[in-house]
CSV table of C-alpha atoms in Angstrom, one decimal:
chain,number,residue,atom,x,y,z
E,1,UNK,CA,27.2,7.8,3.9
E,2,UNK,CA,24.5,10.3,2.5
E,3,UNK,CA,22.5,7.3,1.0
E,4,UNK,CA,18.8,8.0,1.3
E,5,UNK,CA,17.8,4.1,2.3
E,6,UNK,CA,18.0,1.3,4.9
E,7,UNK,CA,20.2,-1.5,4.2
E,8,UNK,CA,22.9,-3.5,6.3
E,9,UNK,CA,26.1,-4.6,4.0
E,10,UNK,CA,29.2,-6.3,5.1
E,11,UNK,CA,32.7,-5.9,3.3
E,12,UNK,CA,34.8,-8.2,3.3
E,13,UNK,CA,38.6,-6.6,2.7
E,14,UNK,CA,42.3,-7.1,3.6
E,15,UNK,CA,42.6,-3.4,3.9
E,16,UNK,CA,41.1,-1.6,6.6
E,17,UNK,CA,37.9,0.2,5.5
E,18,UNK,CA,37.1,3.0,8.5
E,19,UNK,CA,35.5,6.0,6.7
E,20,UNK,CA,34.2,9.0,8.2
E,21,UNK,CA,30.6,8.6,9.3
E,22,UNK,CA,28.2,11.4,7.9
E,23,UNK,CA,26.6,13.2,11.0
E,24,UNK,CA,23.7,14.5,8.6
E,25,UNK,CA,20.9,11.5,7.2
E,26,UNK,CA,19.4,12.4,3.7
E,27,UNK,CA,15.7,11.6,3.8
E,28,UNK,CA,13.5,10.4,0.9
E,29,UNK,CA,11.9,14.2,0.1
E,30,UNK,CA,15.9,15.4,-0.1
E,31,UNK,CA,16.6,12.8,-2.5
E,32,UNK,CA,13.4,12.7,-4.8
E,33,UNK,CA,11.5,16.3,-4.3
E,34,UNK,CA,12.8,18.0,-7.0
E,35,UNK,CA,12.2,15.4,-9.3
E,36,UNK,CA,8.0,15.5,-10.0
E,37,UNK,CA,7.8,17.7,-13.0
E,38,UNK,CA,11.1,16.8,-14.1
E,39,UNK,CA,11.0,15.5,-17.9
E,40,UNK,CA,14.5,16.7,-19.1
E,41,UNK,CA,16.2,13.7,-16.7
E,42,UNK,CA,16.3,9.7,-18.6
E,43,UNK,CA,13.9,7.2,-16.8
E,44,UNK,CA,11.6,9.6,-15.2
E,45,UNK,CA,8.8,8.3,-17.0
E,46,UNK,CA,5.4,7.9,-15.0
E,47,UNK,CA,2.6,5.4,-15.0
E,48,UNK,CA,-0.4,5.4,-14.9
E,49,UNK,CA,-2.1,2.7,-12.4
E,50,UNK,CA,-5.2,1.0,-13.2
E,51,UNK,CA,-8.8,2.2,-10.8
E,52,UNK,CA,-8.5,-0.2,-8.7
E,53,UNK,CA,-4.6,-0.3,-7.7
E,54,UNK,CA,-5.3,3.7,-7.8
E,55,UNK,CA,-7.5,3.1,-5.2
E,56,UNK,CA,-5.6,1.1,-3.1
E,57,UNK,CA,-2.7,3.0,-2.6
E,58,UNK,CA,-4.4,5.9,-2.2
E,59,UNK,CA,-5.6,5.1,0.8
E,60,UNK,CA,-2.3,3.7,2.0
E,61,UNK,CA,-0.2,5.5,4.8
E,62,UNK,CA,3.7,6.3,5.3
E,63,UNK,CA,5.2,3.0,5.9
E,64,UNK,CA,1.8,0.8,4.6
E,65,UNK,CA,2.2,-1.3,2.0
E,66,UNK,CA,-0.2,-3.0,-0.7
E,67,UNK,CA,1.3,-6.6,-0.5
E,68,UNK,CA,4.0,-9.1,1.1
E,69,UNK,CA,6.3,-11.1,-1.0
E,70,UNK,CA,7.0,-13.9,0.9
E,71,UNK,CA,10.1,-15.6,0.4
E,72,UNK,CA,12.5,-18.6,1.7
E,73,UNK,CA,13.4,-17.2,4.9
E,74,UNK,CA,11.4,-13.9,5.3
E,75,UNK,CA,8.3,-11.9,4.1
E,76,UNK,CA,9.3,-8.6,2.0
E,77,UNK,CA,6.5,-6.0,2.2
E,78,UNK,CA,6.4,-4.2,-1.6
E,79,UNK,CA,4.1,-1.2,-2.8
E,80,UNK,CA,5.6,0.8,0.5
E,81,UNK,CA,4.3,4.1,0.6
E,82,UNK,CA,7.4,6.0,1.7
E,83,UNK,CA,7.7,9.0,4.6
E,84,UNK,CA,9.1,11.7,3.4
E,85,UNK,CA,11.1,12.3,6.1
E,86,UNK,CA,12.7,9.2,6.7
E,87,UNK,CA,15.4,7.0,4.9
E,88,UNK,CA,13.2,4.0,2.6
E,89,UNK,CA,13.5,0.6,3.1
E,90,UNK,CA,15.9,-1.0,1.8
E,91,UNK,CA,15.3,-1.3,-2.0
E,92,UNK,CA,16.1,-5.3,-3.4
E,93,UNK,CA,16.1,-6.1,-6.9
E,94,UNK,CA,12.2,-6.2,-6.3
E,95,UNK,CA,11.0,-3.4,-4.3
E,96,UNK,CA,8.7,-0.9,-5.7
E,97,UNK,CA,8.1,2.0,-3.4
E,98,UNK,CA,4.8,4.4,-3.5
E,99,UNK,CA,5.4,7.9,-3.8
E,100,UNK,CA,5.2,9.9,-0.5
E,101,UNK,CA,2.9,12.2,-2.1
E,102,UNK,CA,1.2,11.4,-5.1
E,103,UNK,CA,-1.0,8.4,-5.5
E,104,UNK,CA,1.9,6.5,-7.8
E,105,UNK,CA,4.4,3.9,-7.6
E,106,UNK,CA,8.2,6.0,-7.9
E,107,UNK,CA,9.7,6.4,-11.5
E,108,UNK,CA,12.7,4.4,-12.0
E,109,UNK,CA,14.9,7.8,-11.7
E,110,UNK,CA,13.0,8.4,-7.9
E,111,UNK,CA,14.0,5.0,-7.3
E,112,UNK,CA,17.7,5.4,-8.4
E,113,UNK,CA,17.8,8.0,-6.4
E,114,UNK,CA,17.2,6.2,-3.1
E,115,UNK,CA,20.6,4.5,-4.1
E,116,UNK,CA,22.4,7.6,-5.4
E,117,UNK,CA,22.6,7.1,-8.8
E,118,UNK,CA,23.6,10.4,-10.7
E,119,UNK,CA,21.0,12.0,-12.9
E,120,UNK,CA,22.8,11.4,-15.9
E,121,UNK,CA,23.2,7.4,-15.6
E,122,UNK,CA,20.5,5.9,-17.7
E,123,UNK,CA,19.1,2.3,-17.2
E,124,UNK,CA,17.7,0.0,-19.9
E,125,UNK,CA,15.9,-2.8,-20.9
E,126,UNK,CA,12.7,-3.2,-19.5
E,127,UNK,CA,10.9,-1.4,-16.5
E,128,UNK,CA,11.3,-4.6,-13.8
E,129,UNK,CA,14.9,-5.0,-15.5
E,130,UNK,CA,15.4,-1.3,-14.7
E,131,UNK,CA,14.5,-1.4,-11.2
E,132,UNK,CA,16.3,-4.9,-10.5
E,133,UNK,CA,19.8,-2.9,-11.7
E,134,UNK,CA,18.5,-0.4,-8.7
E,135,UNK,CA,18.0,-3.0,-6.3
E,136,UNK,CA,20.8,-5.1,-7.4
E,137,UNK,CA,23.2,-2.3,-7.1
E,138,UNK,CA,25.4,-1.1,-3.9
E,139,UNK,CA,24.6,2.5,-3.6
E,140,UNK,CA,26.9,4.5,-5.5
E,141,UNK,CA,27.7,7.2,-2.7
E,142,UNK,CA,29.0,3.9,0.0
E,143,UNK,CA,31.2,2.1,-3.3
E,144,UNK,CA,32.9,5.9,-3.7
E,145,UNK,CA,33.4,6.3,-0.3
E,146,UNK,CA,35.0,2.5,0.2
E,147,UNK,CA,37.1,3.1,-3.3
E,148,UNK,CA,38.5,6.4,-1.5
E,149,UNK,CA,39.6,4.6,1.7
E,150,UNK,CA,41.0,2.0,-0.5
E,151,UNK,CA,43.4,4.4,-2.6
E,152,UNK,CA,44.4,5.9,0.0
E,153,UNK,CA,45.6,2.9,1.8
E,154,UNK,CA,46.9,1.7,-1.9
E,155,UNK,CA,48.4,5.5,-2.0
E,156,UNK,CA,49.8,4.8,1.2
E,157,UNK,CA,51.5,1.5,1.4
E,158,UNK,CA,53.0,2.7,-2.4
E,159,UNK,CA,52.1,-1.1,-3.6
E,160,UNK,CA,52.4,-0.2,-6.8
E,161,UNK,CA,55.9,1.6,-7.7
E,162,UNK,CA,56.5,2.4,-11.3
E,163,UNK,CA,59.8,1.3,-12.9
């Protein structure tokens, strides 16, 4: 639904929820390319990484990543080094993604971005807080389009008749 990243979700609803697929995928460089001398837009703030993580992910390929989080009941790679030209990974409360580009881990604005957050929303509290709200969050383009099917239906059926 024009969300730039990977991730199977399952609604659960006593309304029928059939929107329109999207025919066109936005990839990571449509999403994020604009956004690398960008200082005007909140939470676009780079980092520096120390010499040695440098180092690392420089040498690190589309689709590599720096380390696996292993968890209950599966292992999570994190530091991905996105393609460009592909939809990310899906992006948990704990991914961090490397830029396709540059030799950095994404702002929390590219990030956002990967789950369509508008420009103008602002995250706070601290950087992992920031990126957990990303994670966290179901993208912002797929809750739109499942609000739409659901007002319509609402809009339809005229539950709700003023008196």
């Amino acid at each position: 639904y024009g969300n730039p990243s990977r991730r199977t979700r399952v609604f659960i609803s006593n309304i029928p929820i059939k929107p329109k697929k999207l025919s066109k995928r936005v990839t990571v460089y449509e999403a994020i390319s604009d956004l690398d001398e960008r200082n005007d837009i909140p939470n676009n703030e780079k980092y520096e990484l120390n010499e040695k993580k440098l180092l690392r992910v420089s040498k690190l390929s589309y689709g590599d990543y720096l380390t696996m989080y292993r968890s209950a009941d599966r292992n999570i790679p994190l530091y991905t080094r996105l393609n460009p030209y592909d939809l990310a990974p899906t992006v948990l409360g704990n991914s961090r993604f490397v830029h396709p580009f540059h030799d950095r881990f994404l702002t929390v604005r590219e990030q956002a971005r990967l789950m369509s957050f508008p420009d103008h929303h602002i995250f706070l509290g601290s950087r992992d807080e920031q990126y957990n709200q990303i994670g966290e969050a179901v993208p912002v383009v797929l809750s739109s389009v499942i609000a739409k099917e659901v007002l319509g239906v609402i809009n339809e059926r005229t539950i709700f008749r003023p008196s």
